[in-house]
Structure formats: C-alpha cells, structure tokens
mmCIF file of C-alpha atoms in Angstrom:
data_model
loop_
_atom_site.group_PDB
_atom_site.id
_atom_site.type_symbol
_atom_site.label_atom_id
_atom_site.label_comp_id
_atom_site.label_asym_id
_atom_site.label_seq_id
_atom_site.Cartn_x
_atom_site.Cartn_y
_atom_site.Cartn_z
ATOM 1 C CA UNK A 15 20.784 -5.848 -15.629
ATOM 2 C CA UNK A 16 20.096 -5.936 -11.921
ATOM 3 C CA UNK A 17 21.425 -8.647 -9.582
ATOM 4 C CA UNK A 18 19.509 -11.130 -7.529
ATOM 5 C CA UNK A 19 21.380 -12.916 -4.769
ATOM 6 C CA UNK A 20 19.957 -16.106 -3.311
ATOM 7 C CA UNK A 21 21.066 -18.141 -0.384
ATOM 8 C CA UNK A 22 19.848 -21.754 -0.315
ATOM 9 C CA UNK A 23 20.338 -21.771 3.400
ATOM 10 C CA UNK A 24 20.846 -24.252 6.159
ATOM 11 C CA UNK A 25 17.886 -25.483 8.213
ATOM 12 C CA UNK A 26 17.539 -23.621 11.481
ATOM 13 C CA UNK A 27 15.075 -23.142 14.365
ATOM 14 C CA UNK A 28 12.258 -20.584 14.229
ATOM 15 C CA UNK A 29 13.819 -17.768 16.052
ATOM 16 C CA UNK A 30 17.069 -18.099 14.131
ATOM 17 C CA UNK A 31 15.253 -18.123 10.772
ATOM 18 C CA UNK A 32 13.268 -15.010 11.821
ATOM 19 C CA UNK A 33 16.456 -13.296 13.062
ATOM 20 C CA UNK A 34 18.300 -14.102 9.850
ATOM 21 C CA UNK A 35 15.424 -12.699 7.766
ATOM 22 C CA UNK A 36 15.689 -9.476 9.817
ATOM 23 C CA UNK A 37 19.364 -9.307 8.835
ATOM 24 C CA UNK A 38 18.483 -10.089 5.264
ATOM 25 C CA UNK A 39 16.238 -6.995 5.202
ATOM 26 C CA UNK A 40 18.970 -4.851 6.726
ATOM 27 C CA UNK A 41 21.415 -6.139 4.099
ATOM 28 C CA UNK A 42 19.022 -5.466 1.230
ATOM 29 C CA UNK A 43 18.589 -1.931 2.517
ATOM 30 C CA UNK A 44 22.391 -1.462 2.615
ATOM 31 C CA UNK A 45 23.022 -2.995 -0.789
ATOM 32 C CA UNK A 46 19.947 -1.485 -2.449
ATOM 33 C CA UNK A 47 19.501 -4.846 -4.092
ATOM 34 C CA UNK A 48 16.825 -7.641 -3.641
ATOM 35 C CA UNK A 49 17.971 -10.554 -1.720
ATOM 36 C CA UNK A 50 16.485 -14.031 -1.233
ATOM 37 C CA UNK A 51 16.848 -16.726 1.474
ATOM 38 C CA UNK A 52 15.414 -20.196 0.797
ATOM 39 C CA UNK A 53 15.399 -22.299 3.828
ATOM 40 C CA UNK A 54 13.886 -25.146 5.882
ATOM 41 C CA UNK A 55 13.296 -25.668 9.536
ATOM 42 C CA UNK A 56 15.388 -28.027 11.665
ATOM 43 C CA UNK A 57 12.399 -29.200 13.611
ATOM 44 C CA UNK A 58 8.600 -29.044 13.167
ATOM 45 C CA UNK A 59 7.639 -25.462 13.996
ATOM 46 C CA UNK A 60 4.450 -23.418 13.989
ATOM 47 C CA UNK A 61 4.830 -19.800 12.849
ATOM 48 C CA UNK A 62 2.131 -17.294 13.645
ATOM 49 C CA UNK A 63 1.401 -14.178 11.744
ATOM 50 C CA UNK A 64 2.431 -10.868 13.415
ATOM 51 C CA UNK A 65 -0.890 -10.300 15.118
ATOM 52 C CA UNK A 66 -2.581 -13.662 15.300
ATOM 53 C CA UNK A 67 -3.935 -14.228 18.808
ATOM 54 C CA UNK A 68 -1.924 -16.807 20.648
ATOM 55 C CA UNK A 69 -5.129 -17.869 22.419
ATOM 56 C CA UNK A 70 -6.657 -18.917 19.142
ATOM 57 C CA UNK A 71 -3.627 -21.052 18.339
ATOM 58 C CA UNK A 72 -3.929 -22.665 21.793
ATOM 59 C CA UNK A 73 -7.656 -23.232 21.285
ATOM 60 C CA UNK A 74 -6.862 -24.983 18.039
ATOM 61 C CA UNK A 75 -4.347 -27.136 19.870
ATOM 62 C CA UNK A 76 -0.775 -26.122 19.121
ATOM 63 C CA UNK A 77 0.931 -29.266 18.012
ATOM 64 C CA UNK A 78 2.679 -30.946 21.043
ATOM 65 C CA UNK A 79 6.452 -31.035 20.481
ATOM 66 C CA UNK A 80 6.416 -28.399 17.780
ATOM 67 C CA UNK A 81 8.358 -25.273 18.136
ATOM 68 C CA UNK A 82 6.468 -21.914 18.106
ATOM 69 C CA UNK A 83 7.566 -18.580 16.679
ATOM 70 C CA UNK A 84 5.936 -15.381 15.706
ATOM 71 C CA UNK A 85 6.806 -13.887 12.358
ATOM 72 C CA UNK A 86 7.229 -10.101 11.844
ATOM 73 C CA UNK A 87 5.111 -10.511 8.637
ATOM 74 C CA UNK A 88 1.297 -10.798 8.627
ATOM 75 C CA UNK A 89 -0.835 -13.634 7.304
ATOM 76 C CA UNK A 90 -1.950 -16.922 8.814
ATOM 77 C CA UNK A 91 -0.379 -19.689 10.916
ATOM 78 C CA UNK A 92 1.838 -22.246 9.105
ATOM 79 C CA UNK A 93 3.037 -25.680 10.291
ATOM 80 C CA UNK A 94 6.595 -25.818 8.980
ATOM 81 C CA UNK A 95 8.485 -28.996 8.432
ATOM 82 C CA UNK A 96 7.102 -30.236 5.124
ATOM 83 C CA UNK A 97 7.536 -26.992 3.269
ATOM 84 C CA UNK A 98 10.245 -24.740 1.814
ATOM 85 C CA UNK A 99 10.223 -21.205 3.086
ATOM 86 C CA UNK A 100 11.501 -18.148 1.319
ATOM 87 C CA UNK A 101 12.215 -14.559 2.489
ATOM 88 C CA UNK A 102 12.626 -11.924 -0.206
ATOM 89 C CA UNK A 103 13.904 -8.514 0.981
ATOM 90 C CA UNK A 104 13.412 -5.629 -1.439
ATOM 91 C CA UNK A 105 14.758 -2.167 -0.815
ATOM 92 C CA UNK A 106 12.327 0.823 -0.951
ATOM 93 C CA UNK A 107 12.269 2.572 -4.243
ATOM 94 C CA UNK A 108 12.677 -0.718 -6.124
ATOM 95 C CA UNK A 109 9.762 -1.322 -8.504
ATOM 96 C CA UNK A 110 8.797 -4.526 -6.657
ATOM 97 C CA UNK A 111 8.309 -2.603 -3.363
ATOM 98 C CA UNK A 112 5.574 -0.317 -4.618
ATOM 99 C CA UNK A 113 2.587 -2.406 -3.605
ATOM 100 C CA UNK A 114 2.048 -5.749 -1.836
ATOM 101 C CA UNK A 115 0.486 -7.237 -4.981
ATOM 102 C CA UNK A 116 3.487 -6.315 -7.309
ATOM 103 C CA UNK A 117 5.915 -8.278 -5.121
ATOM 104 C CA UNK A 118 3.568 -11.305 -4.628
ATOM 105 C CA UNK A 119 3.055 -11.702 -8.322
ATOM 106 C CA UNK A 120 6.741 -11.125 -9.152
ATOM 107 C CA UNK A 121 7.843 -14.008 -6.846
ATOM 108 C CA UNK A 122 4.879 -16.346 -7.309
ATOM 109 C CA UNK A 123 4.246 -16.153 -11.094
ATOM 110 C CA UNK A 124 7.543 -17.913 -11.932
ATOM 111 C CA UNK A 125 6.443 -20.900 -9.747
ATOM 112 C CA UNK A 126 3.177 -21.053 -11.600
ATOM 113 C CA UNK A 127 5.168 -21.250 -14.847
ATOM 114 C CA UNK A 128 7.353 -24.018 -13.485
ATOM 115 C CA UNK A 129 4.492 -26.044 -12.252
ATOM 116 C CA UNK A 130 2.620 -25.724 -15.531
ATOM 117 C CA UNK A 131 5.796 -26.813 -17.410
ATOM 118 C CA UNK A 132 5.617 -29.969 -15.227
ATOM 119 C CA UNK A 133 2.050 -30.679 -16.244
ATOM 120 C CA UNK A 134 0.212 -29.059 -13.282
ATOM 121 C CA UNK A 135 -2.965 -27.051 -13.601
ATOM 122 C CA UNK A 136 -1.531 -24.158 -11.550
ATOM 123 C CA UNK A 137 -2.519 -20.482 -11.350
ATOM 124 C CA UNK A 138 -2.399 -17.409 -9.260
ATOM 125 C CA UNK A 139 -5.468 -16.980 -7.240
ATOM 126 C CA UNK A 140 -7.380 -13.854 -8.077
ATOM 127 C CA UNK A 141 -10.086 -12.089 -6.151
ATOM 128 C CA UNK A 142 -13.390 -13.549 -7.156
ATOM 129 C CA UNK A 143 -11.726 -16.355 -9.037
ATOM 130 C CA UNK A 144 -13.163 -19.923 -8.866
ATOM 131 C CA UNK A 145 -12.393 -21.601 -5.561
ATOM 132 C CA UNK A 146 -14.365 -24.112 -3.595
ATOM 133 C CA UNK A 147 -12.144 -23.611 -0.553
ATOM 134 C CA UNK A 148 -10.544 -20.907 1.503
ATOM 135 C CA UNK A 149 -11.647 -17.731 3.260
ATOM 136 C CA UNK A 150 -9.777 -14.518 3.708
ATOM 137 C CA UNK A 151 -9.361 -14.600 7.507
ATOM 138 C CA UNK A 152 -8.929 -18.235 8.278
ATOM 139 C CA UNK A 153 -6.424 -19.046 10.980
ATOM 140 C CA UNK A 154 -4.165 -21.123 8.757
ATOM 141 C CA UNK A 155 -2.336 -19.674 5.870
ATOM 142 C CA UNK A 156 -3.131 -22.586 3.641
ATOM 143 C CA UNK A 157 -6.915 -22.225 4.365
ATOM 144 C CA UNK A 158 -6.909 -18.711 3.138
ATOM 145 C CA UNK A 159 -7.009 -17.405 -0.392
ATOM 146 C CA UNK A 160 -5.595 -14.030 -1.351
ATOM 147 C CA UNK A 161 -4.718 -12.581 -4.733
ATOM 148 C CA UNK A 162 -1.209 -13.754 -5.569
ATOM 149 C CA UNK A 163 -1.395 -17.096 -3.799
ATOM 150 C CA UNK A 164 -0.492 -20.078 -5.978
ATOM 151 C CA UNK A 165 -3.231 -22.703 -6.229
ATOM 152 C CA UNK A 166 -3.318 -26.021 -8.189
ATOM 153 C CA UNK A 167 -6.171 -28.126 -9.293
ATOM 154 C CA UNK A 168 -6.603 -31.245 -7.191
ATOM 155 C CA UNK A 169 -8.223 -33.126 -10.070
ATOM 156 C CA UNK A 170 -11.456 -33.692 -8.159
ATOM 157 C CA UNK A 171 -14.735 -32.678 -9.859
ATOM 158 C CA UNK A 172 -17.256 -30.206 -8.609
ATOM 159 C CA UNK A 173 -18.491 -26.729 -9.286
ATOM 160 C CA UNK A 174 -16.404 -24.724 -8.722
ATOM 161 C CA UNK A 175 -13.504 -27.291 -9.150
ATOM 162 C CA UNK A 176 -11.523 -27.974 -6.061
ATOM 163 C CA UNK A 177 -8.166 -26.478 -5.726
ATOM 164 C CA UNK A 178 -5.316 -26.504 -3.217
ATOM 165 C CA UNK A 179 -3.225 -23.568 -2.144
ATOM 166 C CA UNK A 180 0.405 -24.590 -2.269
ATOM 167 C CA UNK A 181 2.157 -21.326 -1.893
ATOM 168 C CA UNK A 182 1.136 -18.314 0.228
ATOM 169 C CA UNK A 183 2.907 -15.204 1.289
ATOM 170 C CA UNK A 184 2.929 -12.357 3.867
ATOM 171 C CA UNK A 185 4.789 -9.095 4.059
ATOM 172 C CA UNK A 186 6.316 -6.691 6.449
ATOM 173 C CA UNK A 187 6.616 -3.229 5.065
ATOM 174 C CA UNK A 188 9.071 -1.018 6.898
ATOM 175 C CA UNK A 189 10.904 2.296 6.219
ATOM 176 C CA UNK A 190 13.502 1.450 3.555
ATOM 177 C CA UNK A 191 12.663 -2.227 2.944
ATOM 178 C CA UNK A 192 9.937 -4.752 2.387
ATOM 179 C CA UNK A 193 10.332 -8.356 3.528
ATOM 180 C CA UNK A 194 8.031 -10.999 2.085
ATOM 181 C CA UNK A 195 7.818 -14.515 3.542
ATOM 182 C CA UNK A 196 6.333 -17.339 1.585
ATOM 183 C CA UNK A 197 5.879 -20.996 2.204
ATOM 184 C CA UNK A 198 5.760 -23.744 -0.490
ATOM 185 C CA UNK A 199 4.006 -26.645 0.927
ATOM 186 C CA UNK A 200 5.590 -29.867 -0.418
ATOM 187 C CA UNK A 201 3.504 -32.459 1.439
ATOM 188 C CA UNK A 202 0.875 -32.465 4.132
ATOM 189 C CA UNK A 203 2.178 -32.569 7.633
ATOM 190 C CA UNK A 204 0.960 -35.954 8.793
ATOM 191 C CA UNK A 205 2.311 -35.369 12.326
ATOM 192 C CA UNK A 206 -0.108 -32.524 12.772
ATOM 193 C CA UNK A 207 -3.808 -32.874 13.873
ATOM 194 C CA UNK A 208 -6.219 -32.990 10.975
ATOM 195 C CA UNK A 209 -7.297 -29.347 11.343
ATOM 196 C CA UNK A 210 -3.709 -28.286 10.847
ATOM 197 C CA UNK A 211 -3.120 -30.352 7.726
ATOM 198 C CA UNK A 212 -3.264 -29.123 4.173
ATOM 199 C CA UNK A 213 -2.238 -30.968 0.917
ATOM 200 C CA UNK A 214 1.132 -30.052 -0.486
ATOM 201 C CA UNK A 215 2.330 -29.987 -4.004
ATOM 202 C CA UNK A 216 3.510 -33.550 -3.789
ATOM 203 C CA UNK A 217 0.103 -34.712 -2.700
ATOM 204 C CA UNK A 218 -1.699 -33.468 -5.747
ATOM 205 C CA UNK A 219 0.142 -35.176 -8.493
ATOM 206 C CA UNK A 220 3.661 -33.631 -8.772
ATOM 207 C CA UNK A 221 6.692 -35.881 -8.417
ATOM 208 C CA UNK A 222 9.326 -33.957 -6.415
ATOM 209 C CA UNK A 223 12.325 -34.797 -4.398
ATOM 210 C CA UNK A 224 11.800 -35.164 -0.655
ATOM 211 C CA UNK A 225 13.452 -31.833 0.162
ATOM 212 C CA UNK A 226 11.896 -30.011 -2.895
ATOM 213 C CA UNK A 227 15.150 -28.348 -3.699
ATOM 214 C CA UNK A 228 14.987 -29.288 -7.417
ATOM 215 C CA UNK A 229 11.687 -27.457 -7.662
ATOM 216 C CA UNK A 230 12.805 -24.551 -5.655
ATOM 217 C CA UNK A 231 15.918 -24.094 -7.727
ATOM 218 C CA UNK A 232 14.009 -24.215 -10.974
ATOM 219 C CA UNK A 233 11.505 -21.663 -9.571
ATOM 220 C CA UNK A 234 14.235 -19.234 -8.571
ATOM 221 C CA UNK A 235 16.010 -19.597 -11.949
ATOM 222 C CA UNK A 236 12.785 -18.656 -13.600
ATOM 223 C CA UNK A 237 12.341 -15.741 -11.150
ATOM 224 C CA UNK A 238 15.683 -14.321 -12.073
ATOM 225 C CA UNK A 239 15.109 -14.952 -15.801
ATOM 226 C CA UNK A 240 11.747 -13.220 -15.863
ATOM 227 C CA UNK A 241 13.299 -10.194 -14.313
ATOM 228 C CA UNK A 242 16.279 -10.258 -16.620
ATOM 229 C CA UNK A 243 18.487 -10.268 -13.500
ATOM 230 C CA UNK A 244 21.882 -11.774 -13.023
ATOM 231 C CA UNK A 245 21.501 -14.523 -10.538
ATOM 232 C CA UNK A 246 24.000 -15.167 -7.761
ATOM 233 C CA UNK A 247 23.639 -18.461 -6.011
ATOM 234 C CA UNK A 248 25.469 -17.829 -2.664
ATOM 235 C CA UNK A 249 27.566 -20.742 -1.745
ATOM 236 C CA UNK A 250 28.043 -19.992 2.022
ATOM 237 C CA UNK A 251 25.211 -20.005 4.588
ATOM 238 C CA UNK A 252 23.803 -16.584 5.120
ATOM 239 C CA UNK A 253 24.806 -16.379 8.745
ATOM 240 C CA UNK A 254 28.383 -17.636 8.179
ATOM 241 C CA UNK A 255 29.395 -14.006 7.682
ATOM 242 C CA UNK A 256 30.553 -12.740 11.052
ATOM 243 C CA UNK A 257 28.868 -9.387 10.789
ATOM 244 C CA UNK A 258 25.536 -10.910 9.905
ATOM 245 C CA UNK A 259 25.811 -13.480 12.599
ATOM 246 C CA UNK A 260 26.388 -10.717 15.135
ATOM 247 C CA UNK A 261 23.377 -8.799 13.835
ATOM 248 C CA UNK A 262 21.249 -12.002 14.025
ATOM 249 C CA UNK A 263 22.347 -12.721 17.563
ATOM 250 C CA UNK A 264 21.110 -9.288 18.596
ATOM 251 C CA UNK A 265 17.696 -10.044 16.974
ATOM 252 C CA UNK A 266 17.402 -13.518 18.333
ATOM 253 C CA UNK A 267 16.399 -12.342 21.850
ATOM 254 C CA UNK A 268 13.222 -10.836 20.588
ATOM 255 C CA UNK A 269 12.121 -13.970 18.746
ATOM 256 C CA UNK A 270 12.904 -16.148 21.660
ATOM 257 C CA UNK A 271 11.127 -13.853 24.075
ATOM 258 C CA UNK A 272 7.759 -15.094 25.226
ATOM 259 C CA UNK A 273 6.485 -11.469 25.225
ATOM 260 C CA UNK A 274 7.049 -11.324 21.478
ATOM 261 C CA UNK A 275 5.392 -14.660 20.872
ATOM 262 C CA UNK A 276 2.407 -13.793 23.183
ATOM 263 C CA UNK A 277 2.127 -10.191 22.221
ATOM 264 C CA UNK A 278 -1.460 -10.787 21.183
ATOM 265 C CA UNK B 9 -7.149 19.809 2.462
ATOM 266 C CA UNK B 10 -5.588 21.818 5.234
ATOM 267 C CA UNK B 11 -2.519 23.765 4.070
ATOM 268 C CA UNK B 12 -0.671 23.296 7.319
ATOM 269 C CA UNK B 13 -0.229 19.555 6.880
ATOM 270 C CA UNK B 14 3.227 18.291 6.496
ATOM 271 C CA UNK B 15 4.263 14.737 5.433
ATOM 272 C CA UNK B 16 6.989 12.285 6.013
ATOM 273 C CA UNK B 17 8.459 10.231 3.196
ATOM 274 C CA UNK B 18 7.097 7.169 5.063
ATOM 275 C CA UNK B 19 3.527 8.536 4.464
ATOM 276 C CA UNK B 20 2.622 10.031 7.871
ATOM 277 C CA UNK B 21 1.095 13.452 8.066
ATOM 278 C CA UNK B 22 1.445 15.923 10.926
ATOM 279 C CA UNK B 23 -0.542 19.025 11.770
ATOM 280 C CA UNK B 24 0.325 21.489 14.539
ATOM 281 C CA UNK B 25 -2.540 22.099 16.911
ATOM 282 C CA UNK B 26 -3.366 25.396 18.668
ATOM 283 C CA UNK B 27 -2.360 24.013 22.078
ATOM 284 C CA UNK B 28 1.250 23.321 21.056
ATOM 285 C CA UNK B 29 0.650 19.640 20.346
ATOM 286 C CA UNK B 30 0.673 18.103 16.935
ATOM 287 C CA UNK B 31 -1.772 15.458 15.419
ATOM 288 C CA UNK B 32 -0.313 12.603 13.403
ATOM 289 C CA UNK B 33 -2.019 10.158 10.921
ATOM 290 C CA UNK B 34 -1.289 8.377 7.715
ATOM 291 C CA UNK B 35 -1.901 9.681 4.264
ATOM 292 C CA UNK B 36 -4.947 8.856 2.081
ATOM 293 C CA UNK B 37 -2.429 7.404 -0.447
ATOM 294 C CA UNK B 38 -1.013 5.047 2.241
ATOM 295 C CA UNK B 39 -4.406 3.960 3.406
ATOM 296 C CA UNK B 40 -5.443 3.171 -0.106
ATOM 297 C CA UNK B 41 -2.241 1.222 -0.711
ATOM 298 C CA UNK B 42 -2.707 -0.853 2.420
ATOM 299 C CA UNK B 43 -6.224 -1.985 1.553
ATOM 300 C CA UNK B 44 -8.475 -4.165 3.674
ATOM 301 C CA UNK B 45 -7.165 -3.192 7.133
ATOM 302 C CA UNK B 46 -7.694 -5.790 9.855
ATOM 303 C CA UNK B 47 -5.667 -4.720 12.905
ATOM 304 C CA UNK B 48 -3.782 -1.838 14.384
ATOM 305 C CA UNK B 49 -1.438 -1.480 17.368
ATOM 306 C CA UNK B 50 -1.051 2.023 18.817
ATOM 307 C CA UNK B 51 1.820 3.340 20.912
ATOM 308 C CA UNK B 52 1.536 3.853 24.654
ATOM 309 C CA UNK B 53 0.658 7.333 25.931
ATOM 310 C CA UNK B 54 3.746 8.725 27.615
ATOM 311 C CA UNK B 55 6.200 7.149 25.328
ATOM 312 C CA UNK B 56 9.082 9.231 24.037
ATOM 313 C CA UNK B 57 9.811 8.804 20.409
ATOM 314 C CA UNK B 58 12.457 9.924 17.910
ATOM 315 C CA UNK B 59 11.853 11.146 14.440
ATOM 316 C CA UNK B 60 11.712 8.116 12.125
ATOM 317 C CA UNK B 61 11.060 5.640 15.029
ATOM 318 C CA UNK B 62 8.301 3.101 14.472
ATOM 319 C CA UNK B 63 5.384 4.002 16.794
ATOM 320 C CA UNK B 64 2.917 1.510 15.690
ATOM 321 C CA UNK B 65 1.846 -1.164 13.246
ATOM 322 C CA UNK B 66 -1.145 -1.705 10.846
ATOM 323 C CA UNK B 67 -2.045 -5.012 9.390
ATOM 324 C CA UNK B 68 -3.943 -5.418 6.217
ATOM 325 C CA UNK B 69 -4.913 -8.643 4.550
ATOM 326 C CA UNK B 70 -1.656 -8.749 2.609
ATOM 327 C CA UNK B 71 0.952 -7.000 4.783
ATOM 328 C CA UNK B 72 2.030 -5.536 8.159
ATOM 329 C CA UNK B 73 3.237 -2.015 7.935
ATOM 330 C CA UNK B 74 4.989 0.119 10.504
ATOM 331 C CA UNK B 75 4.178 3.751 10.901
ATOM 332 C CA UNK B 76 6.683 6.317 12.158
ATOM 333 C CA UNK B 77 6.997 9.382 14.267
ATOM 334 C CA UNK B 78 7.393 12.376 11.832
ATOM 335 C CA UNK B 79 9.180 14.307 14.556
ATOM 336 C CA UNK B 80 10.670 13.687 17.969
ATOM 337 C CA UNK B 81 8.555 14.200 20.974
ATOM 338 C CA UNK B 82 6.173 12.501 23.508
ATOM 339 C CA UNK B 83 3.014 10.683 22.723
ATOM 340 C CA UNK B 84 0.360 12.530 24.747
ATOM 341 C CA UNK B 85 -2.774 10.847 23.264
ATOM 342 C CA UNK B 86 -3.913 8.096 20.945
ATOM 343 C CA UNK B 87 -7.024 7.579 19.022
ATOM 344 C CA UNK B 88 -8.143 4.653 21.085
ATOM 345 C CA UNK B 89 -11.353 4.103 19.103
ATOM 346 C CA UNK B 90 -9.494 3.718 15.830
ATOM 347 C CA UNK B 91 -8.485 0.024 16.017
ATOM 348 C CA UNK B 92 -12.123 -0.881 16.418
ATOM 349 C CA UNK B 93 -13.156 1.351 13.523
ATOM 350 C CA UNK B 94 -10.366 0.997 10.935
ATOM 351 C CA UNK B 95 -12.710 1.990 8.144
ATOM 352 C CA UNK B 96 -12.399 5.520 9.539
ATOM 353 C CA UNK B 97 -8.875 5.693 8.106
ATOM 354 C CA UNK B 98 -10.346 5.336 4.671
ATOM 355 C CA UNK B 99 -13.281 7.593 5.189
ATOM 356 C CA UNK B 100 -11.481 10.472 6.903
ATOM 357 C CA UNK B 101 -7.711 9.958 7.067
ATOM 358 C CA UNK B 102 -7.022 13.618 7.867
ATOM 359 C CA UNK B 103 -9.741 14.075 10.437
ATOM 360 C CA UNK B 104 -11.411 11.336 12.460
ATOM 361 C CA UNK B 105 -8.705 8.995 11.386
ATOM 362 C CA UNK B 106 -5.968 10.691 13.301
ATOM 363 C CA UNK B 107 -3.659 8.239 15.157
ATOM 364 C CA UNK B 108 -1.653 10.010 17.869
ATOM 365 C CA UNK B 109 -1.066 13.471 19.337
ATOM 366 C CA UNK B 110 2.506 14.379 19.995
ATOM 367 C CA UNK B 111 4.145 17.056 22.050
ATOM 368 C CA UNK B 112 7.073 17.830 19.630
ATOM 369 C CA UNK B 113 10.416 18.413 21.249
ATOM 370 C CA UNK B 114 10.908 21.190 18.694
ATOM 371 C CA UNK B 115 7.855 22.360 16.718
ATOM 372 C CA UNK B 116 10.209 23.803 14.169
ATOM 373 C CA UNK B 117 11.077 20.233 13.103
ATOM 374 C CA UNK B 118 7.790 20.133 11.277
ATOM 375 C CA UNK B 119 8.978 22.719 8.852
ATOM 376 C CA UNK B 120 11.552 20.213 7.623
ATOM 377 C CA UNK B 121 8.979 17.785 6.367
ATOM 378 C CA UNK B 122 7.307 17.672 2.958
ATOM 379 C CA UNK B 123 4.677 20.111 1.944
ATOM 380 C CA UNK B 124 1.542 18.766 0.379
ATOM 381 C CA UNK B 125 2.804 19.525 -3.204
ATOM 382 C CA UNK B 126 6.100 17.918 -2.464
ATOM 383 C CA UNK B 127 4.531 14.816 -1.019
ATOM 384 C CA UNK B 128 2.158 14.528 -3.932
ATOM 385 C CA UNK B 129 5.160 14.677 -6.276
ATOM 386 C CA UNK B 130 6.961 11.979 -4.268
ATOM 387 C CA UNK B 131 3.948 9.660 -4.555
ATOM 388 C CA UNK B 132 3.624 10.343 -8.224
ATOM 389 C CA UNK B 133 7.264 9.607 -8.818
ATOM 390 C CA UNK B 134 6.964 6.168 -7.251
ATOM 391 C CA UNK B 135 10.306 6.726 -5.495
ATOM 392 C CA UNK B 136 9.147 5.949 -1.990
#
C-alpha cells in the first residue's frame, strides 16, 4: 500500500503559494511519494498560466486590488478567493506521472464520485462530449473545457444541456517530478467584473460550507481510498518545517519578480 | 532513423554534426505524449548550459514541460521558426523539428547517453 500525504494548508499570498508548491515538488522527488497541498489565498488573487500574455490580462481588466501571480503550470487564468486550490506533486516513474490525462483523471474522478453522492449531475469532461460552453483556448480556466475537467449540470434546459466547469487543472512536467495545480470553484467571485466570473459548485445547487473544507476533505478521502493508499493528513502547515521554509524563501524571489510575472 | 542519435532519459535526442556541433530535439514519443502544442520558449543563443539543465519550455493544452540539455556546452543556434510552426515537431521531430544546436564541451559526453534501442526499452518500460 502506498502513502499519500496531504497538507490542509494555511491561506497565503500568491508568491508564497507558488513557492510552497515548488518545495512540495522537490519534496515529492526526494520522498519518491505523491504529496498534496490543499490551500486557499489570503487575499483575492489572479493567477496566470505559465505563458499567458500579461497584455491580454490587462486588456481584460485585471481586477483592481487583486494580487497577481504567474504559475509555473500551464492553463488559463483564475481569480482566486472563492475557490480551494490543490497542488499534487508526483515523482517520475510513478504510474500517475506517465501522461497528463492519467493524473487529471486520478485526482478529479474522486470529486465526481463525491458530487454524485451528494445528488449532483457531475462528470469528467471528455473530448467531443456535450457542452454548450467552453473553448480550448479561452483566457479564463473556467471558460475552457479539457478532458479531465469536472463539469456539473446547471439544471437549465437546452441542446446540448448547459453545464458549468467547477474544477480544472494544469500541469508542470519537469525532470523527476510532475506538479499539477487544480482549482475547485466554490462560488462565483462577485467582486470581479462580469467577464471574470464563473459559477461555482455552491451556485449550482450544492449546499457546502463557506470554506468548502468539508467537500475537499471528503474528496481527498475518496482519492486515497480509490488508490488503496494510506492517507496521512499532516497536522502542521507545510512551511512550518524550517528546511522547507528556507527552500520556499529561495523560490519566493522569482514569483515576486515582475520579470517572471511579465515574462510574456 | 539515423543510427548516431543518442537520447536522454528526459526524452531529448542529440546528433553530432560534421562541424563539431550537435543538434538537439525532442523524441517522437515525447511529442506524441505532449499533444496539442501551443507555445514554445527557446534558449538564448550564447547561453552556456550544463547537462540536465532546463533550456526551454513547451506548453501543450494540458501541461507545460521543460526540455533539458543532454550534454554541457554552449547554445550556438536555435530553430527560431519552430515556435511559429509547432506542428513541425510532430511531422519531423528528428529533422526540421530540431530545437537547438550546441557546441558540446566534450563531444565524448554523447557516448554516455542512451542508444536508440536503450531509449525504446526505457519508453516501453514506462519507468521514465
């Protein structure tokens, strides 16, 4: 039986979260074991995919007062603040690291099962599957549809039926490790301009706690059970370890550097 | 496929050229695994790189992947047309889809990389 260690981590700012995930990847490489961080953001923050043009974000009107950070992973922009974010780090050689799709499905399928158990019409989006919304290269993550995304029926009628993407992911594949980011949208961010808003899981019929921790916990328990893994919920914040904190401090500079944020 | 190709475990190939340089690209297996490429960042000409160091990034619809220098040396040329024609990587990964040319610090380093049969076996094993 493998082990799966999860940190239900403290909220932090964008650069700190990205630096912590970089350390998570390094730790997974060292331990040869998948590791997970679940976390929130201590203030509303826009995260851009690794190569999304900053000019496009500006033309769409980056939300005044929101933080801005660029992820090492790909994918579309996300307005954080009403979501729960996860980072899963998987060492090379592990079965989940073999292709992007394998890891997306491994992490996202247990959420589908949890949502279905709560009465939601939820599924993984498949290429060519029914969808009235979403294009592959939209600027915003939640406007895109890719295989492995989690979508739920909004209950509205139409052909094809309307759905809402509530969980999307993006990966960074490096020598020795894969890190996958994902964002579970709990509620629409009403502080954002309309173009930046998307309905969350709590907006389409699911009763959840404000912080969504109950749902995230049930999801991760299913994740571990599906993989027959022994699950370790880590009690201390990920960066409370002095060695990890030192590593994260070294990585922070890059994520705070405007040259990184404006690299494209 | 040319017999003189050597491969890194991270899926780059390298081929010695007649002028003492070496051409580097990524394997057909890696291109197929990435699927739907959308963006590529190349290294700067003149950059000195160490074996195993990231020298660029490729974004596909579902992932950003680093690619690495198979040997240490200096980047002396890049395939500047490639980022605007990423489909070339799929059509001709060992020819027109080359990525950079290196001047290896020690050409003998290439002999330490995987042969084509050894690379094929690595891919088949799934241990990469």
